[in-house]
Short mmCIF file of C-alpha atoms in Angstrom, two decimals:
data_model
loop_
_atom_site.label_atom_id
_atom_site.label_comp_id
_atom_site.label_asym_id
_atom_site.label_seq_id
_atom_site.Cartn_x
_atom_site.Cartn_y
_atom_site.Cartn_z
CA UNK A 3 -0.07 0.07 0.26
CA UNK A 4 1.65 3.15 -1.13
CA UNK A 5 1.46 6.11 1.78
CA UNK A 6 1.86 9.77 1.66
CA UNK A 7 4.78 10.78 2.83
CA UNK A 8 6.68 14.53 3.66
CA UNK A 9 10.25 15.51 4.01
CA UNK A 10 10.72 15.95 7.47
CA UNK A 11 13.16 19.42 8.76
CA UNK A 12 16.12 19.69 8.50
CA UNK A 13 17.76 20.15 11.72
CA UNK A 14 19.30 23.38 10.19
CA UNK A 15 15.58 25.46 10.20
CA UNK A 16 15.68 24.70 14.16
CA UNK A 17 19.27 23.79 15.25
CA UNK A 18 19.13 24.99 18.27
CA UNK A 19 16.51 21.73 19.07
CA UNK A 20 19.01 19.56 17.15
CA UNK A 21 21.43 17.73 19.08
CA UNK A 22 24.15 15.20 17.34
CA UNK A 23 24.48 11.88 17.92
CA UNK A 24 27.25 11.85 20.87
CA UNK A 25 26.92 8.81 22.72
CA UNK A 26 28.16 9.87 26.86
CA UNK A 27 27.48 8.80 30.81
CA UNK A 28 27.33 12.13 32.86
CA UNK A 29 25.86 13.21 36.54
CA UNK A 30 23.59 16.06 36.44
CA UNK A 31 24.30 17.37 40.91
CA UNK A 32 21.93 17.86 42.86
CA UNK A 33 21.15 20.88 43.10
CA UNK A 34 21.52 21.88 40.53
CA UNK A 35 19.02 24.29 38.52
CA UNK A 36 18.50 23.93 34.38
CA UNK A 37 17.55 27.22 33.36
CA UNK A 38 16.43 30.30 35.74
CA UNK A 39 13.54 29.03 37.12
CA UNK A 40 13.10 26.34 36.93
CA UNK A 41 12.92 23.14 39.65
CA UNK A 42 16.48 22.06 41.17
CA UNK A 43 17.03 18.62 40.58
CA UNK A 44 16.34 17.04 44.15
CA UNK A 45 19.02 13.82 44.16
CA UNK A 46 21.75 13.36 41.91
CA UNK A 47 21.20 12.40 38.30
CA UNK A 48 23.08 9.94 35.77
CA UNK A 49 22.32 10.48 32.64
CA UNK A 50 22.97 7.76 29.90
CA UNK A 51 22.99 9.60 26.27
CA UNK A 52 21.49 8.52 22.62
CA UNK A 53 21.59 4.50 23.70
CA UNK A 54 21.23 3.33 20.95
CA UNK A 55 18.13 0.12 20.98
CA UNK A 56 18.15 -1.88 18.23
CA UNK A 57 14.77 -2.61 16.20
CA UNK A 58 13.16 -6.44 15.17
CA UNK A 59 14.33 -4.79 11.16
CA UNK A 60 17.79 -3.48 12.30
CA UNK A 61 17.07 -0.29 12.42
CA UNK A 62 18.51 1.55 15.48
CA UNK A 63 16.99 4.38 17.43
CA UNK A 64 18.18 6.71 20.27
CA UNK A 65 17.17 6.79 23.99
CA UNK A 66 18.41 9.35 26.62
CA UNK A 67 18.02 7.12 30.12
CA UNK A 68 17.67 9.28 33.85
CA UNK A 69 18.50 7.44 37.18
CA UNK A 70 18.84 8.02 40.77
CA UNK A 71 22.89 6.95 41.72
CA UNK A 72 22.29 3.39 43.19
CA UNK A 73 23.84 -0.36 42.84
CA UNK A 74 19.78 -1.43 43.26
CA UNK A 75 17.93 -1.74 40.07
CA UNK A 76 15.34 0.45 38.75
CA UNK A 77 11.65 0.13 38.08
CA UNK A 78 11.41 1.77 34.28
CA UNK A 79 8.94 5.16 33.47
CA UNK A 80 9.39 5.05 29.94
CA UNK A 81 8.00 8.13 26.90
CA UNK A 82 7.88 8.15 24.05
CA UNK A 83 6.75 10.55 21.32
CA UNK A 84 7.75 11.81 17.42
CA UNK A 85 9.49 15.25 19.11
CA UNK A 86 12.07 14.76 20.69
CA UNK A 87 14.27 13.59 23.82
CA UNK A 88 16.39 15.77 26.07
CA UNK A 89 14.36 17.91 27.65
CA UNK A 90 12.06 19.77 24.55
CA UNK A 91 9.57 20.74 26.61
CA UNK A 92 7.82 23.09 24.96
CA UNK A 93 7.07 25.38 28.21
CA UNK A 94 11.05 25.80 27.75
CA UNK A 95 10.42 27.72 24.74
CA UNK A 96 8.01 29.55 26.21
CA UNK A 97 5.62 29.99 23.00
CA UNK A 98 3.60 32.28 22.84
CA UNK A 99 0.60 29.62 21.49
CA UNK A 100 0.80 28.36 25.30
CA UNK A 101 0.13 32.11 27.02
CA UNK A 102 1.70 32.23 30.56
CA UNK A 103 2.26 28.16 29.50
CA UNK A 104 -1.32 27.57 30.33
CA UNK A 105 -0.73 27.62 33.88
CA UNK A 106 2.62 25.52 35.05
CA UNK A 107 4.74 27.66 36.56
CA UNK A 108 8.00 27.31 35.20
CA UNK A 109 9.50 26.46 39.64
CA UNK A 110 6.88 23.59 39.14
CA UNK A 111 8.94 21.27 36.76
CA UNK A 112 13.58 20.92 35.81
CA UNK A 113 13.17 21.36 31.80
CA UNK A 114 14.55 18.02 31.85
CA UNK A 115 11.38 16.60 30.73
CA UNK A 116 10.49 16.00 27.53
CA UNK A 117 7.34 17.48 25.73
CA UNK A 118 4.06 16.18 27.33
CA UNK A 119 6.48 13.80 29.72
CA UNK A 120 7.33 13.03 33.12
CA UNK A 121 9.92 15.09 34.88
CA UNK A 122 12.88 12.72 35.75
CA UNK A 123 13.53 15.35 38.60
CA UNK A 124 10.67 13.67 40.28
CA UNK A 125 10.67 9.97 39.21
CA UNK A 126 14.89 9.74 40.15
CA UNK A 127 13.94 10.98 43.09
CA UNK A 128 11.59 8.15 43.75
CA UNK A 129 13.40 6.03 42.68
CA UNK A 130 12.57 5.51 39.10
CA UNK A 131 14.66 5.47 36.12
CA UNK A 132 12.96 7.55 33.43
CA UNK A 133 13.67 7.07 29.32
CA UNK A 134 12.99 9.37 26.74
CA UNK A 135 13.55 7.94 23.26
CA UNK A 136 13.48 9.39 19.54
CA UNK A 137 10.60 7.28 17.71
CA UNK A 138 12.04 6.06 14.53
CA UNK A 139 13.69 8.92 11.89
CA UNK A 140 12.92 11.64 14.94
CA UNK A 141 15.68 13.77 15.38
CA UNK A 142 19.13 11.01 14.96
CA UNK A 143 16.96 7.87 15.23
CA UNK A 144 17.12 5.69 11.74
CA UNK A 145 14.61 5.38 8.94
CA UNK A 146 11.89 7.44 8.77
CA UNK A 147 8.40 8.40 10.71
CA UNK A 148 5.23 6.70 11.39
CA UNK A 149 2.71 8.65 12.24
CA UNK A 150 1.31 6.48 15.20
CA UNK A 151 -1.00 3.19 14.45
CA UNK A 152 0.50 -0.09 14.86
CA UNK A 153 3.83 0.38 12.94
CA UNK A 154 5.23 2.26 15.61
CA UNK A 155 3.71 0.86 18.62
CA UNK A 156 6.12 -2.99 17.51
CA UNK A 157 9.01 -0.22 17.59
CA UNK A 158 8.22 0.88 20.80
CA UNK A 159 7.33 -3.01 22.22
CA UNK A 160 10.91 -3.90 20.81
CA UNK A 161 12.84 -1.01 23.35
CA UNK A 162 10.28 -1.97 25.84
CA UNK A 163 12.02 -5.07 25.78
CA UNK A 164 14.54 -4.15 24.64
CA UNK A 165 15.27 -1.33 28.04
CA UNK A 166 13.60 -3.59 30.23
CA UNK A 167 16.19 -6.30 30.14
CA UNK A 168 19.35 -3.96 30.45
CA UNK A 169 21.49 -4.78 34.11
CA UNK A 170 19.60 -1.38 36.26
CA UNK A 171 16.51 -2.04 35.51
CA UNK A 172 13.93 -4.79 37.45
CA UNK A 173 12.60 -5.37 34.55
CA UNK A 174 8.90 -4.00 34.64
CA UNK A 175 8.41 -0.86 32.25
CA UNK A 176 5.74 1.58 32.66
CA UNK A 177 4.61 3.89 30.44
CA UNK A 178 2.46 7.85 30.66
CA UNK A 179 2.46 10.63 29.00
CA UNK A 180 -0.63 12.78 27.37
CA UNK A 181 -1.63 13.59 23.89
CA UNK A 182 0.26 11.09 21.49
CA UNK A 183 2.29 10.30 24.13
CA UNK A 184 -1.17 8.68 25.58
CA UNK A 185 -2.32 6.97 21.96
CA UNK A 186 1.18 5.00 21.14
CA UNK A 187 0.41 3.49 24.85
CA UNK A 188 -3.28 1.78 23.32
CA UNK A 189 -1.54 0.45 20.19
CA UNK A 190 1.80 -0.41 22.47
CA UNK A 191 -0.38 -1.87 25.04
CA UNK A 192 -2.51 -4.41 22.44
CA UNK A 193 0.74 -5.49 21.42
CA UNK A 194 1.59 -7.62 25.12
CA UNK A 195 5.14 -6.70 25.52
CA UNK A 196 7.46 -9.18 27.81
CA UNK A 197 8.66 -6.40 29.76
CA UNK A 198 5.58 -3.69 30.53
CA UNK A 199 3.92 -3.55 33.44
CA UNK A 200 1.21 -1.00 33.35
CA UNK A 201 -0.09 1.80 31.46
CA UNK A 202 -1.00 5.53 31.74
CA UNK A 203 -2.60 7.67 29.13
CA UNK A 204 -3.74 11.03 29.87
CA UNK A 205 -6.08 12.30 27.60
CA UNK A 206 -5.30 9.85 23.55
CA UNK A 207 -7.64 9.64 21.19
CA UNK A 208 -7.57 5.89 20.18
CA UNK A 209 -9.30 6.61 16.55
CA UNK A 210 -7.32 8.68 14.34
CA UNK A 211 -9.81 8.90 11.65
CA UNK A 212 -12.65 9.51 13.82
CA UNK A 213 -11.19 11.34 16.38
CA UNK A 214 -9.36 13.93 14.10
CA UNK A 215 -9.71 13.97 10.68
CA UNK A 216 -13.39 12.49 9.82
CA UNK A 217 -14.88 13.36 12.64
CA UNK A 218 -18.69 13.26 12.10
CA UNK A 219 -17.64 12.39 8.29
CA UNK A 220 -16.41 15.72 8.12
CA UNK A 221 -12.21 15.93 6.55
CA UNK A 222 -10.51 18.25 8.82
CA UNK A 223 -6.58 17.83 8.51
CA UNK A 224 -4.96 20.87 10.12
CA UNK A 225 -3.56 20.01 13.22
CA UNK A 226 -3.26 16.35 11.66
CA UNK A 227 -0.37 18.71 9.82
CA UNK A 228 0.04 21.22 12.48
CA UNK A 229 1.43 17.90 14.44
CA UNK A 230 4.03 17.12 11.08
CA UNK A 231 5.15 21.07 11.50
CA UNK A 232 7.12 19.64 14.52
CA UNK A 233 8.56 16.27 13.69
CA UNK A 234 12.16 16.74 12.42
CA UNK A 235 13.81 13.86 10.93
CA UNK A 236 16.33 13.11 8.17
CA UNK A 237 13.69 10.67 6.72
CA UNK A 238 10.38 10.89 5.20
CA UNK A 239 7.53 11.37 7.29
CA UNK A 240 4.28 9.34 7.00
CA UNK A 241 1.41 12.08 6.16
CA UNK A 242 -2.72 10.75 7.28
CA UNK A 243 -3.40 13.90 5.42
CA UNK A 244 -2.08 13.07 2.29
CA UNK A 245 -3.45 9.50 2.36
CA UNK A 246 -6.97 10.80 2.75
CA UNK A 247 -7.08 11.43 -1.56
CA UNK A 248 -6.74 7.49 -2.06
CA UNK A 249 -8.88 6.32 0.88
CA UNK A 250 -11.31 8.96 2.51
CA UNK A 251 -13.30 5.52 4.23
CA UNK A 252 -12.36 3.54 6.91
CA UNK A 253 -10.19 0.84 5.27
CA UNK A 254 -7.06 -1.37 5.76
CA UNK A 255 -4.82 1.64 6.23
CA UNK A 256 -7.69 3.74 8.54
CA UNK A 257 -7.60 0.83 10.65
CA UNK A 258 -4.14 0.22 11.26
CA UNK A 259 -4.47 3.83 13.03
CA UNK A 260 -7.41 2.19 15.05
CA UNK A 261 -6.71 0.99 19.09
CA UNK A 262 -6.76 -2.76 19.86
CA UNK A 263 -7.95 -1.67 23.18
CA UNK A 264 -10.16 -5.27 24.14
CA UNK A 265 -6.65 -6.96 23.20
CA UNK A 266 -4.79 -5.15 26.24
CA UNK A 267 -3.95 -6.77 29.75
CA UNK A 268 -1.66 -4.49 31.26
CA UNK A 269 -3.06 -2.73 33.92
CA UNK A 270 -4.19 0.58 33.45
CA UNK A 271 -4.58 4.24 35.27
CA UNK A 272 -7.23 6.41 32.95
CA UNK A 273 -7.43 10.26 32.66
CA UNK A 274 -9.85 11.88 30.64
CA UNK A 275 -11.62 15.91 31.02
CA UNK A 276 -14.86 16.80 29.03
CA UNK A 277 -12.94 19.45 27.50
CA UNK A 278 -10.53 18.65 25.53
CA UNK A 279 -11.53 18.81 21.62
CA UNK A 280 -9.10 16.13 20.69
CA UNK A 281 -9.09 14.05 23.15
CA UNK A 282 -12.08 13.15 26.11
CA UNK A 283 -14.12 10.85 23.70
CA UNK A 284 -11.57 9.18 22.29
CA UNK A 285 -10.19 8.43 26.04
CA UNK A 286 -13.10 8.03 27.99
CA UNK A 287 -14.46 5.11 24.99
CA UNK A 288 -10.64 3.42 25.21
CA UNK A 289 -11.95 3.47 29.03
CA UNK A 290 -14.98 1.16 28.85
CA UNK A 291 -13.32 -1.02 26.09
CA UNK A 292 -10.32 -1.73 28.05
CA UNK A 293 -10.90 -5.23 29.54
CA UNK A 294 -8.04 -5.38 31.52
CA UNK A 295 -7.75 -3.79 35.14
CA UNK A 296 -8.91 0.27 34.73
CA UNK A 297 -8.75 2.98 36.43
CA UNK A 298 -10.72 4.97 35.29
CA UNK A 299 -9.94 10.12 36.64
CA UNK A 300 -12.11 12.92 34.98
CA UNK A 301 -10.83 15.86 35.81
CA UNK A 302 -11.73 19.07 35.30
CA UNK A 303 -9.53 21.38 33.88
CA UNK A 304 -6.45 21.60 30.42
CA UNK A 305 -4.52 18.36 30.11
CA UNK A 306 -1.26 20.37 30.93
CA UNK A 307 -1.95 21.19 34.05
CA UNK A 308 -3.29 18.53 35.56
CA UNK A 309 -0.86 16.23 33.95
CA UNK A 310 1.77 18.24 36.23
CA UNK A 311 -0.23 18.66 39.64
CA UNK A 312 1.02 18.02 41.96
CA UNK A 313 -1.84 16.02 43.17
CA UNK A 314 -2.60 14.22 39.56
CA UNK A 315 1.92 12.71 39.65
CA UNK A 316 1.39 11.57 43.57
CA UNK A 317 -1.63 9.73 42.35
CA UNK A 318 0.70 8.41 39.44
CA UNK A 319 3.44 7.58 41.65
CA UNK A 320 0.98 5.71 44.10
CA UNK A 321 -0.20 3.77 41.00
CA UNK A 322 3.04 3.28 39.74
CA UNK A 323 4.47 1.94 42.60
CA UNK A 324 1.77 -0.97 43.26
CA UNK A 325 3.40 -2.41 40.07
CA UNK A 326 5.56 -1.56 38.74
CA UNK A 327 7.75 -1.30 42.44
CA UNK A 328 4.95 -4.30 43.69
CA UNK A 329 4.51 -2.18 47.53
CA UNK A 330 1.11 -3.26 48.74
CA UNK A 331 0.27 0.48 49.04
CA UNK A 332 -3.47 0.37 49.22
CA UNK A 333 -3.79 1.21 44.93
CA UNK A 334 -5.94 -1.54 44.64
CA UNK A 335 -8.63 0.21 46.90
CA UNK A 336 -8.62 3.37 44.81
CA UNK A 337 -11.93 4.04 43.47
CA UNK A 338 -12.19 2.36 40.42
CA UNK A 339 -14.20 5.21 38.89
CA UNK A 340 -13.86 8.91 39.41
CA UNK A 341 -15.63 12.09 38.00
CA UNK A 342 -15.39 15.36 37.85
CA UNK A 343 -19.17 17.37 37.45
CA UNK A 344 -18.73 21.04 35.44
CA UNK A 345 -21.00 23.64 37.26
CA UNK A 346 -20.44 26.54 35.28
CA UNK A 347 -21.09 29.80 37.14
CA UNK A 348 -20.86 28.19 40.06
CA UNK A 349 -17.55 25.15 41.96
CA UNK A 350 -17.59 22.01 40.39
CA UNK A 351 -17.77 17.98 42.16
CA UNK A 352 -14.09 17.03 41.32
CA UNK A 353 -13.18 13.11 42.15
CA UNK A 354 -17.00 11.74 42.55
CA UNK A 355 -16.79 8.01 42.78
CA UNK A 356 -18.93 5.78 40.58
CA UNK A 357 -19.65 2.53 39.70
CA UNK A 358 -19.24 2.96 36.00
CA UNK A 359 -19.32 6.24 33.31
CA UNK A 360 -22.18 6.88 32.99
CA UNK A 361 -22.50 6.14 36.37
CA UNK A 362 -25.40 3.10 36.58
CA UNK A 363 -27.73 5.49 38.34
CA UNK A 364 -28.64 7.60 35.33
CA UNK A 365 -31.64 7.01 34.13
CA UNK A 366 -31.89 7.61 30.37
CA UNK A 367 -34.04 10.84 29.15
CA UNK A 368 -35.50 11.72 25.50
CA UNK A 369 -36.03 16.14 24.87
CA UNK A 370 -38.11 16.22 22.76
CA UNK A 371 -37.30 19.77 20.28
CA UNK A 372 -40.42 21.92 19.76
CA UNK A 373 -40.04 23.79 16.40
CA UNK A 374 -43.14 25.85 17.72
CA UNK A 375 -42.10 27.37 20.39
CA UNK A 376 -38.48 26.65 20.25
CA UNK A 377 -38.45 25.16 24.06
CA UNK A 378 -37.03 20.86 25.10
CA UNK A 379 -39.73 19.72 26.21
CA UNK A 380 -40.66 16.10 27.88
CA UNK A 381 -43.53 14.88 26.40
CA UNK A 382 -43.66 14.97 22.14
CA UNK A 383 -45.23 18.80 20.27
CA UNK A 384 -49.03 16.83 18.74
CA UNK A 385 -47.94 18.76 15.63
CA UNK A 386 -44.88 19.01 13.40
CA UNK A 387 -43.06 21.76 12.28
CA UNK A 388 -39.94 23.31 11.10
CA UNK A 389 -36.88 24.83 11.53
CA UNK A 390 -34.80 26.37 9.39
CA UNK A 391 -31.64 28.12 9.25
CA UNK A 392 -30.05 30.40 6.71
CA UNK A 393 -26.69 27.95 5.92
CA UNK A 394 -24.28 31.07 4.53
CA UNK A 395 -25.37 33.64 7.25
CA UNK A 396 -22.71 32.06 10.49
CA UNK A 397 -25.01 33.73 13.02
CA UNK A 398 -28.00 32.08 12.10
CA UNK A 399 -28.68 28.48 14.29
CA UNK A 400 -31.93 26.69 15.52
CA UNK A 401 -31.84 26.72 18.64
CA UNK A 402 -34.46 25.07 22.17
CA UNK A 403 -33.95 25.66 25.15
CA UNK A 404 -34.99 24.10 28.48
CA UNK A 405 -35.50 25.74 32.13
CA UNK A 406 -34.32 23.52 34.44
CA UNK A 407 -36.85 23.72 37.91
CA UNK A 408 -34.57 21.41 40.16
CA UNK A 409 -30.94 20.43 39.84
CA UNK A 410 -30.34 18.41 37.09
CA UNK A 411 -27.35 15.83 35.63
CA UNK A 412 -26.80 15.67 32.30
CA UNK A 413 -24.01 13.13 32.76
CA UNK A 414 -22.50 10.19 29.57
CA UNK A 415 -23.58 10.78 26.48
CA UNK A 416 -26.51 12.58 24.60
CA UNK A 417 -27.24 12.56 20.69
CA UNK A 418 -29.48 14.32 18.40
CA UNK A 419 -32.34 12.28 16.76
CA UNK A 420 -33.51 15.06 13.84
CA UNK A 421 -35.03 14.97 10.57
CA UNK A 422 -33.07 17.21 8.20
CA UNK A 423 -34.17 18.56 4.34
CA UNK A 424 -31.57 20.84 2.70
CA UNK A 425 -32.45 23.15 -0.22
CA UNK A 426 -30.85 23.74 -3.02
CA UNK A 427 -28.01 20.94 -2.14
CA UNK A 428 -27.32 17.64 -2.10
CA UNK A 429 -25.50 17.26 1.41
CA UNK A 430 -24.92 19.28 4.65
CA UNK A 431 -22.76 19.65 8.12
CA UNK A 432 -24.52 19.33 11.51
CA UNK A 433 -23.31 21.31 14.30
CA UNK A 434 -24.47 20.25 17.99
CA UNK A 435 -23.47 22.16 21.11
CA UNK A 436 -25.11 21.89 24.59
CA UNK A 437 -24.47 25.07 25.98
CA UNK A 438 -25.35 26.22 29.74
CA UNK A 439 -27.58 29.83 30.26
CA UNK A 440 -27.58 30.84 33.66
CA UNK A 441 -31.10 32.49 35.24
CA UNK A 442 -30.46 35.67 33.07
CA UNK A 443 -30.56 33.73 30.25
CA UNK A 444 -26.64 34.58 29.25
CA UNK A 445 -24.49 31.43 28.32
CA UNK A 446 -22.27 29.90 30.23
CA UNK A 447 -18.60 28.60 29.17
CA UNK A 448 -16.57 26.09 31.79
CA UNK A 449 -13.20 27.56 32.49
CA UNK A 450 -10.78 24.76 32.48
CA UNK A 451 -7.38 27.44 32.84
CA UNK A 452 -6.33 29.81 35.01
CA UNK A 453 -3.07 31.04 33.28
CA UNK A 454 -1.25 31.16 36.77
CA UNK A 455 -3.48 34.22 36.89
CA UNK A 456 -4.22 35.40 40.33
CA UNK A 457 -7.97 35.47 40.46
CA UNK A 458 -8.67 33.72 37.96
CA UNK A 459 -12.10 33.08 38.14
CA UNK A 460 -13.24 36.12 37.99
CA UNK A 461 -10.83 37.95 35.98
CA UNK A 462 -10.70 35.70 32.68
CA UNK A 463 -14.41 35.36 32.13
CA UNK A 464 -14.23 39.15 31.65
CA UNK A 465 -11.56 39.54 29.73
CA UNK A 466 -13.09 35.90 27.43
CA UNK A 467 -16.58 38.67 27.73
CA UNK A 468 -14.39 41.71 26.23
CA UNK A 469 -13.18 39.38 22.85
CA UNK A 470 -8.95 39.15 24.71
CA UNK A 471 -7.82 36.49 22.18
CA UNK A 472 -5.35 35.45 24.61
CA UNK A 473 -7.87 33.37 27.06
CA UNK A 474 -10.12 32.18 24.31
CA UNK A 475 -8.36 28.37 25.13
CA UNK A 476 -9.05 28.55 29.06
CA UNK A 477 -13.31 28.10 28.27
CA UNK A 478 -15.12 24.94 27.37
CA UNK A 479 -18.49 25.82 25.64
CA UNK A 480 -19.89 22.85 25.95
CA UNK A 481 -20.44 19.55 24.63
CA UNK A 482 -20.45 18.97 21.10
CA UNK A 483 -21.10 17.18 18.51
CA UNK A 484 -21.22 17.14 14.94
CA UNK A 485 -22.63 15.30 10.97
CA UNK A 486 -22.20 15.11 7.08
CA UNK A 487 -25.37 13.67 6.23
CA UNK A 488 -24.19 12.08 3.58
CA UNK A 489 -21.57 9.77 6.24
CA UNK A 490 -24.34 8.80 8.78
CA UNK A 491 -24.67 5.06 8.88
CA UNK A 492 -23.57 4.12 12.08
CA UNK A 493 -21.43 1.53 12.20
CA UNK A 494 -22.82 -1.57 14.30
CA UNK A 495 -20.19 -3.21 15.43
CA UNK A 496 -18.38 0.11 17.38
CA UNK A 497 -21.70 1.57 18.29
CA UNK A 498 -23.20 0.60 21.86
CA UNK A 499 -26.76 1.08 22.80
CA UNK A 500 -25.48 4.85 24.82
CA UNK A 501 -22.70 5.70 22.48
CA UNK A 502 -23.20 6.24 17.98
CA UNK A 503 -20.15 5.49 16.09
CA UNK A 504 -20.51 6.53 12.78
CA UNK A 505 -19.33 3.79 9.73
CA UNK A 506 -17.67 6.62 7.74
CA UNK A 507 -17.60 3.58 4.99
CA UNK A 508 -19.33 5.33 2.26
CA UNK A 509 -21.48 8.56 0.97
CA UNK A 510 -25.05 9.31 0.63
CA UNK A 511 -26.46 12.22 -0.58
CA UNK A 512 -28.96 13.49 -0.34
CA UNK A 513 -32.16 13.38 -3.52
CA UNK A 514 -34.31 17.14 -4.02
CA UNK A 515 -37.04 17.23 -0.97
CA UNK A 516 -35.61 14.15 0.61
CA UNK A 517 -36.40 14.06 4.54
CA UNK A 518 -33.02 12.16 6.14
CA UNK A 519 -33.62 10.90 9.78
CA UNK A 520 -29.98 10.92 11.26
CA UNK A 521 -28.17 10.47 14.62
CA UNK A 522 -25.75 13.41 15.61
CA UNK A 523 -23.49 11.76 18.09
CA UNK A 524 -22.37 13.94 21.08
CA UNK A 525 -19.21 13.42 22.79
CA UNK A 526 -19.24 12.61 26.80
CA UNK A 527 -20.36 15.51 28.99
CA UNK A 528 -21.07 15.55 33.16
CA UNK A 529 -22.55 19.18 33.17
CA UNK A 530 -25.02 20.42 36.25
CA UNK A 531 -27.82 23.15 35.92
CA UNK A 532 -29.56 24.71 39.21
CA UNK A 533 -32.90 25.41 39.09
CA UNK A 534 -33.43 28.02 37.05
CA UNK A 535 -30.58 27.61 34.71
CA UNK A 536 -31.39 26.15 30.69
#
């Protein structure tokens, strides 16, 4: 099968991030600081730079391994990605794309962490080795870069079994990290590497085609292309955006990018949120499909502040202590499901213990769209009416409102069942958002970031209302769904009773006068409405 590729960025384009291949061992002294304002190292750390890792096909990739100075064999925490090892965290570039480091204090990290990866300063001090691996084709690693999926997972499995058999390792490896680093945990764990003893995927999708490139059947390659812009390689880089013309439907190529989560046997600590426009659905769905020993925590903030939150790091350490150090520390009594219930304008409920997601005590309710007065009702309207909007006017929408007379929570997977018609076209895109209105009828958005600003709960909403773009990422409007009507057919195998999944195998265009029934899947949510709110 032919695969579209692009040429990787040359090292000259970003020479500050490129380090020539230089295998060596170096000791970082306790109390030393990598950069002004960063976390001082809490212990002596020995670093083996550019360890050569042989892969099954003879390709060599390279890793940096950080270890506390000890004669004891250590468990290994491994991060796997295509963004570069060796303290390549974007936070350390003070990137303007992430204003105020999205609220992660500079003093909280040593700067030796890779992008979205664990900080060696913390983990070495707690008796772990930390490996940062440059995947195939990245920087000095040989070969061409793979874009997620089974091929990259096989490389990761090779690396795990190589590092897990080193003399300094106790033979137990755990994977952790956010986004790409989480996605590859699903794929890698499904291969069951011998030395992989635990995984901790923090917000990572499991189906590249449905979650990113073709969510709702609507093609959007912007993010996939943006990711490629951060890859540095001497070789070629797999380009899924360029593959769409030859593979527009869910075929063998795209199925290779869908993780076979059901095959995983490794214990998993899974972390998700509702507000992440890339990861929310795939992360929670992966947890639901897991047959292994598993824990779920859904938080109410943003992926990076949560991943580096000291309480979250300690929770992860307790999980790894149990499965990588085999410490009897009571981790097994940790609730299997902890969720946040969002309450914009009021106080969120955080770490609520439940039996499942959605909780088994949740009742399925149907709300009917009443086009006569724009309300959502518990009883179907007596007469059918039509609500319409002009497609070329972005401000023209159709809305339906329900005001609650008592406290209510919506938890799980909402979905919209609609009967739609388009005039003068053979297709249409539908976007559905569940928004919360306060008692005055104003939209209230959930705030996921403080940006490290004192008084952020009051200041940021004010700046957001003024249209300040720098704070836009701090707010989540509500659960969203989207659908291209021609791609409306559902996948009977992937769908569950509460979570419809699109097949994305073919197109069914509309004819003049057609009224078509569709189901618009909406991503998972847990939100509370107070009396008088809508």
